[in-house]
Tab-separated table of C-alpha atoms and ligand atoms in Angstrom:
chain	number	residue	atom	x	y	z
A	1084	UNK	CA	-27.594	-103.663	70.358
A	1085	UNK	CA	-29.332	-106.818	69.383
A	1086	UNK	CA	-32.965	-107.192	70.593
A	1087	UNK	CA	-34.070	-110.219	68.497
A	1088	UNK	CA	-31.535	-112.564	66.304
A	1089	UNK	CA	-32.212	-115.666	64.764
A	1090	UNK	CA	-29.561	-117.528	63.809
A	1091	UNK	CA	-29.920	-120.776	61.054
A	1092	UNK	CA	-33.761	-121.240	62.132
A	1093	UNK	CA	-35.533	-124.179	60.746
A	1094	UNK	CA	-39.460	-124.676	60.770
A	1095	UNK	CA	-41.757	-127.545	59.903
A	1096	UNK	CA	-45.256	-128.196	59.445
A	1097	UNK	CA	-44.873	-132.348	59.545
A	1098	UNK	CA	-42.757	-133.206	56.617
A	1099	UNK	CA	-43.152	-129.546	54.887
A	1100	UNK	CA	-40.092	-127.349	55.571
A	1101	UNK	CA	-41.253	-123.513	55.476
A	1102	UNK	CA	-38.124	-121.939	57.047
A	1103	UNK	CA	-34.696	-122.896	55.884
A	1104	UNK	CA	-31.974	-121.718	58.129
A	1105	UNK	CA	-33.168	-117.944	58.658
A	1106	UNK	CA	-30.663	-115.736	59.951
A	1107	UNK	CA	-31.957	-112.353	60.809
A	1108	UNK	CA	-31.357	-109.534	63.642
A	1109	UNK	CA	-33.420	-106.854	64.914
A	1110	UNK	CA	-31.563	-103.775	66.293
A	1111	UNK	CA	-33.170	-102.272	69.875
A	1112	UNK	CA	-35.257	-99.194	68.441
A	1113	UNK	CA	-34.967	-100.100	64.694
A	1114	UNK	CA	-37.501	-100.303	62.320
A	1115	UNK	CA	-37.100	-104.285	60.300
A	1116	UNK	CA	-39.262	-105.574	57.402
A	1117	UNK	CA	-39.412	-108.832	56.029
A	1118	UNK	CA	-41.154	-108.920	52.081
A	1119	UNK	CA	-41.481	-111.928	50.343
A	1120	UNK	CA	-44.208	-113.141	47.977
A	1121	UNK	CA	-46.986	-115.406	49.209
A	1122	UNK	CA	-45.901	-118.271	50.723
A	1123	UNK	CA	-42.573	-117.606	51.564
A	1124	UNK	CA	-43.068	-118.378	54.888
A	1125	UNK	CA	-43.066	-114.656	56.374
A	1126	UNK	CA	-45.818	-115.923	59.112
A	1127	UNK	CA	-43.957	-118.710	59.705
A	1128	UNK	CA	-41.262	-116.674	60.904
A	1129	UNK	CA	-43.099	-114.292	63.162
A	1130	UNK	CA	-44.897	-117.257	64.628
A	1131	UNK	CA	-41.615	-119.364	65.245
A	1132	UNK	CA	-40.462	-116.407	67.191
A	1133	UNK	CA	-43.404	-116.938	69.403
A	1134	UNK	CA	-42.566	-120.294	69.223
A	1135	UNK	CA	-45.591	-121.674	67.472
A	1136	UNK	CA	-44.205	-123.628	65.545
A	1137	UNK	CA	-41.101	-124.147	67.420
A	1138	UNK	CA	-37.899	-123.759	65.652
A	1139	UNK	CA	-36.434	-127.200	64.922
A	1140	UNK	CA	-32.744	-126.558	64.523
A	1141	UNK	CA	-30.887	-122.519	65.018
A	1142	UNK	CA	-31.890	-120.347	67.939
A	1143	UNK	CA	-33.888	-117.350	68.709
A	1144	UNK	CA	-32.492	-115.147	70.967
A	1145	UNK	CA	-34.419	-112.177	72.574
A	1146	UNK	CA	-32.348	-109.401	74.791
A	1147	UNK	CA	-29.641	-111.475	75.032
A	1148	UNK	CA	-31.361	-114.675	76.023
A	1149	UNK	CA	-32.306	-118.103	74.442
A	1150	UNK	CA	-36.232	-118.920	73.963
A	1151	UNK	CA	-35.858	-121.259	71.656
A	1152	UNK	CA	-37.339	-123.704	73.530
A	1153	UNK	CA	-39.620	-121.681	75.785
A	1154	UNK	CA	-44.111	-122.343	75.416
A	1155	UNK	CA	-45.881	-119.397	73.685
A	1156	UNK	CA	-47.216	-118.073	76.916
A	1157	UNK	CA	-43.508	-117.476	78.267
A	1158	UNK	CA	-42.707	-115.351	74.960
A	1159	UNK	CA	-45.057	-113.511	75.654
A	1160	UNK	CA	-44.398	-112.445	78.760
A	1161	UNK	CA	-40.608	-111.396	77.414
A	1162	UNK	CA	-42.837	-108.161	76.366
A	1163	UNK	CA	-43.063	-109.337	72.689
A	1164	UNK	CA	-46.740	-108.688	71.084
A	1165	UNK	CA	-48.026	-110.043	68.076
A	1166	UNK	CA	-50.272	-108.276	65.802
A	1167	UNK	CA	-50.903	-111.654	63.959
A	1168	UNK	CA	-52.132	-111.759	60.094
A	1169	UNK	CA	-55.892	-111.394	59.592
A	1170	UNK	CA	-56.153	-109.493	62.972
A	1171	UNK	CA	-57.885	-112.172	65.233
A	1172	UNK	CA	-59.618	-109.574	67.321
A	1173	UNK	CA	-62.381	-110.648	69.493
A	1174	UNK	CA	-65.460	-110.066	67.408
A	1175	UNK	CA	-68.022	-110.037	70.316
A	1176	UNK	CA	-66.236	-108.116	72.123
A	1177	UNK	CA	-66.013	-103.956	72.762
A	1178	UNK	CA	-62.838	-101.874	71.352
A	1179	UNK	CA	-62.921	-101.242	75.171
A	1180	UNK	CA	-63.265	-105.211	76.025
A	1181	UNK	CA	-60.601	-106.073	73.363
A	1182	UNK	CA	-58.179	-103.566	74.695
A	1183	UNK	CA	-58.662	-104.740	77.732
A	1184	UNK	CA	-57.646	-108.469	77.117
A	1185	UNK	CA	-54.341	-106.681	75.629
A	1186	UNK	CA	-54.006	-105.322	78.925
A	1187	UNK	CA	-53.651	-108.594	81.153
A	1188	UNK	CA	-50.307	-109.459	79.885
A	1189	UNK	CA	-48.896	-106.430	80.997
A	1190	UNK	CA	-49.922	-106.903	84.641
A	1191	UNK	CA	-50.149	-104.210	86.968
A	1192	UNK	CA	-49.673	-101.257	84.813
A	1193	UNK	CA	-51.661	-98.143	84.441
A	1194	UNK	CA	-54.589	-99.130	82.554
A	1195	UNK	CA	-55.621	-95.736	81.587
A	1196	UNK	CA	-52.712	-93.801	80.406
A	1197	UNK	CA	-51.600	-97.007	77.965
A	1198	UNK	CA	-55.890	-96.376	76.782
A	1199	UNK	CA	-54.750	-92.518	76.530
A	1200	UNK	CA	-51.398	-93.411	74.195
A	1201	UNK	CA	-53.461	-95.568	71.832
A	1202	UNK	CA	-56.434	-93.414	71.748
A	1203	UNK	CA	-53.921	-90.604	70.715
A	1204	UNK	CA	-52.384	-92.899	68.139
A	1205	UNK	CA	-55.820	-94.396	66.750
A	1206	UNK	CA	-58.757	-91.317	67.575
A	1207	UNK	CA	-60.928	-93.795	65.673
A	1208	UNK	CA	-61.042	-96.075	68.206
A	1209	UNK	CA	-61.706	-93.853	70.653
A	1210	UNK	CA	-64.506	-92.636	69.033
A	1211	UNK	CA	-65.761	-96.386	68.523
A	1212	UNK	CA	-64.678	-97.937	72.297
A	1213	UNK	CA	-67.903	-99.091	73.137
A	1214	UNK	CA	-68.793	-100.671	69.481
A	1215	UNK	CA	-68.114	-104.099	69.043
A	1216	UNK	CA	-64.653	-105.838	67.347
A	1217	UNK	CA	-66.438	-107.877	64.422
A	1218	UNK	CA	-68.349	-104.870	63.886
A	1219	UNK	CA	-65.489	-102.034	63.174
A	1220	UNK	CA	-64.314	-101.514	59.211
A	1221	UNK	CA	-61.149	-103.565	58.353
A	1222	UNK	CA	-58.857	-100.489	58.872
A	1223	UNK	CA	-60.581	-100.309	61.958
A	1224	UNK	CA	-60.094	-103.748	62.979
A	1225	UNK	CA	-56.760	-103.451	61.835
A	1226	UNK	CA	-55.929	-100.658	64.096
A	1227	UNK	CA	-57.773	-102.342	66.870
A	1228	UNK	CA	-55.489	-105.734	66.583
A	1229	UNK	CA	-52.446	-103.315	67.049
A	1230	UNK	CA	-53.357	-101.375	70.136
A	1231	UNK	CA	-54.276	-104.366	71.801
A	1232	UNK	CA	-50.832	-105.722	70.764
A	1233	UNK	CA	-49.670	-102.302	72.229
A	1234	UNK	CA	-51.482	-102.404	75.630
A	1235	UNK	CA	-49.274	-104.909	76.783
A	1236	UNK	CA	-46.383	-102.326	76.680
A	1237	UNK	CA	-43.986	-104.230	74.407
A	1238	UNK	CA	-40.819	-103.592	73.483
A	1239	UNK	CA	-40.803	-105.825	70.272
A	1240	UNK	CA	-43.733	-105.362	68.243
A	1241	UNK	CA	-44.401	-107.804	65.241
A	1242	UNK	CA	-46.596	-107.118	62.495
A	1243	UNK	CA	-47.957	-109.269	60.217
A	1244	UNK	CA	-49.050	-107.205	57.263
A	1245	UNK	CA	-50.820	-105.043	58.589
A	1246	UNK	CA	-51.963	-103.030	55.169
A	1247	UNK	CA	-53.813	-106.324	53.945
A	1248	UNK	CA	-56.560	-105.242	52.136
A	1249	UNK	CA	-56.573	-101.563	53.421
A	1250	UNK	CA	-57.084	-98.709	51.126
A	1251	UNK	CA	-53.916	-97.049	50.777
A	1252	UNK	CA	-54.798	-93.571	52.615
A	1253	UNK	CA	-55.951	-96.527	55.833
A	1254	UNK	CA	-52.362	-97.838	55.207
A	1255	UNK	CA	-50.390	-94.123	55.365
A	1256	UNK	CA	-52.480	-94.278	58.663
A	1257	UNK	CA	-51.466	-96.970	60.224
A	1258	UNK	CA	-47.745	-97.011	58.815
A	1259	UNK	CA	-47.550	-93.251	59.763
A	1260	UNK	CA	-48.502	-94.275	63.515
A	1261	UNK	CA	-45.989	-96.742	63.708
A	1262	UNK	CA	-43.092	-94.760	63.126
A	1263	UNK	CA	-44.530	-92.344	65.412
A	1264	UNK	CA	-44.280	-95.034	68.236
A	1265	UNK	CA	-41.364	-96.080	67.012
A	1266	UNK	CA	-39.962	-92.329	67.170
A	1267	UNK	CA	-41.669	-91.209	70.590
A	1268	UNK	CA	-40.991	-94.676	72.391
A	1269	UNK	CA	-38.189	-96.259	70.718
A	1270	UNK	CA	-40.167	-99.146	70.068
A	1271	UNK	CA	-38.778	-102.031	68.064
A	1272	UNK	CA	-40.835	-103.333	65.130
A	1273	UNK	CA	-40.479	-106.544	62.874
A	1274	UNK	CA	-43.074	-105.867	60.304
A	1275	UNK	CA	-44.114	-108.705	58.006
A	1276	UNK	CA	-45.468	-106.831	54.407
A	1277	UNK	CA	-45.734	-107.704	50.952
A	1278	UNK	CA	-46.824	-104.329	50.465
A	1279	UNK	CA	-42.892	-103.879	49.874
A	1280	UNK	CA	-42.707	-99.684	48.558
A	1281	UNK	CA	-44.203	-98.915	52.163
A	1282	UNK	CA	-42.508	-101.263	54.064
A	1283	UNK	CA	-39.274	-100.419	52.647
A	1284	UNK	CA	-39.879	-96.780	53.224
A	1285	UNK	CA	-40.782	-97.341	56.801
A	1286	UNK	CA	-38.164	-99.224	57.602
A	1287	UNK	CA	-34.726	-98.747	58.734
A	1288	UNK	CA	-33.673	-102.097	57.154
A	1289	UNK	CA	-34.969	-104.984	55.347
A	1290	UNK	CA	-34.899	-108.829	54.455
A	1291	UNK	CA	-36.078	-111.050	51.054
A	1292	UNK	CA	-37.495	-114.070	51.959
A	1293	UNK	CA	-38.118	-116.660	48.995
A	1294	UNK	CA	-38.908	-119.918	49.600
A	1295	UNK	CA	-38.655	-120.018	53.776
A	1296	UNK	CA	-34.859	-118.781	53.244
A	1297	UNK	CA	-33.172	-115.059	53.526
A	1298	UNK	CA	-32.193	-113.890	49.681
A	1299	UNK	CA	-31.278	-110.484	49.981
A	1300	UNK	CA	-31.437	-107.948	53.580
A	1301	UNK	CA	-30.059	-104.705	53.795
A	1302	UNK	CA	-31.089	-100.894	54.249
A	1303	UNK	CA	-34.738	-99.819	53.399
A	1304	UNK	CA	-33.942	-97.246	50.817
A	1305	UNK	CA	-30.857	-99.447	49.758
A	1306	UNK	CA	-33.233	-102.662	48.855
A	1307	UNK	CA	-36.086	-100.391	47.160
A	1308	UNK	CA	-33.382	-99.138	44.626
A	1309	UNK	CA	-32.174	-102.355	43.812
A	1310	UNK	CA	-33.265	-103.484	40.457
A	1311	UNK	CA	-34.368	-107.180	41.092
A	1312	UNK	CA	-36.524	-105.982	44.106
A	1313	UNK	CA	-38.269	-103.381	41.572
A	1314	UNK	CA	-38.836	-106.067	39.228
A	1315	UNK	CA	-40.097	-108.708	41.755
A	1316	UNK	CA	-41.650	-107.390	44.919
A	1317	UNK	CA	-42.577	-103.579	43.608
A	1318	UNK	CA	-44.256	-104.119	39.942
A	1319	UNK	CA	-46.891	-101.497	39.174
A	1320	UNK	CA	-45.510	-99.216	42.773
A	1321	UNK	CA	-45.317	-95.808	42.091
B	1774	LIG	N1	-50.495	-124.799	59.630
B	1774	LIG	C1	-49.847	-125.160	58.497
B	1774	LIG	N2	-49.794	-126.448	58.106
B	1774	LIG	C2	-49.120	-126.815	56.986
B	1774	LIG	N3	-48.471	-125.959	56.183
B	1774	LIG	C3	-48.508	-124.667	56.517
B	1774	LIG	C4	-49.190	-124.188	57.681
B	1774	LIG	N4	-49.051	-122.851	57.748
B	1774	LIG	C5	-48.311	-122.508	56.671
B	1774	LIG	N5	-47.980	-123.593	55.930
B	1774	LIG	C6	-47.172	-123.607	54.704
B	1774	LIG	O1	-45.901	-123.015	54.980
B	1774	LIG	C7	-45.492	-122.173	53.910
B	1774	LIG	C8	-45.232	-120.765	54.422
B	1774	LIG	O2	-46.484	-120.193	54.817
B	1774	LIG	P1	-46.597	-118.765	55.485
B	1774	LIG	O3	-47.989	-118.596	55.933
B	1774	LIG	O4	-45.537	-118.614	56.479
B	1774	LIG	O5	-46.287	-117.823	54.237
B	1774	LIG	P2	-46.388	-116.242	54.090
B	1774	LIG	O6	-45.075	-115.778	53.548
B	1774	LIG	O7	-46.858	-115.642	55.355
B	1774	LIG	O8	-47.489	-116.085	52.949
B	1774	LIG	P3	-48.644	-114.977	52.759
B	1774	LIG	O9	-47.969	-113.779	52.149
B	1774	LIG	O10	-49.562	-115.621	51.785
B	1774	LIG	O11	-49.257	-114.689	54.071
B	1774	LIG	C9	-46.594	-122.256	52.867
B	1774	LIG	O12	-46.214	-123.173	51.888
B	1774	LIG	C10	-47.786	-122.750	53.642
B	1774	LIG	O13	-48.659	-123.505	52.834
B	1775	LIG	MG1	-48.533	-114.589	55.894
């Protein structure tokens, strides 16, 4: 069943067009990865889903309803959480503090067994709860920006590229504890990467997106044989 599809979105920023009739669909429970080279307009897309910027023409539809149209603040309450790119934690803040703030969007929840789950998931933070945000390494930060996403108990998580800049044992981390959620919870993830060999091995299925449209989608392992990807997207990848 379809959790998220978007169907002929269009974005703008003024008179720049950065998505060009994107049609993609997230499966409840499935793993999805969008690659595409800088610029493509992969942020673009996660943030039109939280309708920053709004789509201009298409639709968005979430669990079988239109938000399209609906403010930021009401996507959000759909239980969709954004890890967004560069992390935006709250720098002056505690790993306890930030968590916290991830928190309020859930509501009346149980505060202390969602802590527990991404304690279990990220020991490092546990181990760093009372240090604060704009203190913590990168990875750390990193892992930070998604357990806050992940205290608001959602059931679409989106990523955007969430190995930036992490060494790569950081990234088998972080990639390894999102297909554990994904596994024990049957959380959906849309995970923005151009770290495409990872991404593609996470993932149940991916999409190519040059130039703000969709080039190429299919299964993870199916895209990561294909030739052109190699050449473009996995150069110098093991
Ligand atoms: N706030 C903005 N105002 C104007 N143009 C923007 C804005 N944000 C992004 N763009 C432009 O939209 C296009 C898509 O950008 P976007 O950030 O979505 O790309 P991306 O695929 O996420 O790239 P990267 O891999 O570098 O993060 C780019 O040409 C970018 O310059
Ligand atoms: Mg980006």
């Amino acid at each position: 069943m379809s959790l998220l599809r978007l169907s002929g979105v269009t974005a703008f920023y003024g008179a720049i067009q950065a998505l060009r009739g994107v049609d993609l669909e997230v499966n409840e429970g499935e793993i999805v990865t969008l690659i595409g080279a800088n610029g493509a307009g992969k942020s673009t897309l996660m943030m039109t889903v939280c309708g920053q910027p709004q789509a201009r023409d298409g639709a968005i539809i979430y669990d079988g309803e239109d938000i399209t149209r609906l403010p930021t603040h009401a996507i959000m309450r759909k239980r969709i959480a954004q890890s967004p790119e560069g992390r935006r934690i709250f720098p002056r803040m505690t790993v306890y503090e930030n968590l916290q703030m991830g928190a309020e969007v859930a509501g009346n929840v149980d505060f202390a067994a969602l802590l527990e789950q991404v304690f279990s998931l990220f020991p490092r933070l546990k181990e760093r709860v009372h240090q604060r945000g704009g203190t913590l390494s990168g990875g750390e930060q990193q892992m930070l920006s998604i357990g806050r996403a992940l205290m608001s108990r959602p059931r679409l998580l989106l990523l955007d590229e969430p190995s930036l800049g992490l060494a790569p044992l950081v990234v088998r981390q972080i990639f390894g504890a999102i297909r554990e959620l994904n596994r024990s919870t049957g959380l959906t993830v849309l995970l923005v990467e151009q770290n495409a060999f990872q991404a593609l091995r996470l993932a149940d299925r991916g999409y190519v997106l040059v130039n703000g449209g969709i080039t190429m989608a299919g299964k993870g392992a199916e895209l990561l044989a294909r030739p052109e990807i190699r050449a473009a997207y996995l150069e110098g990848a093991h």
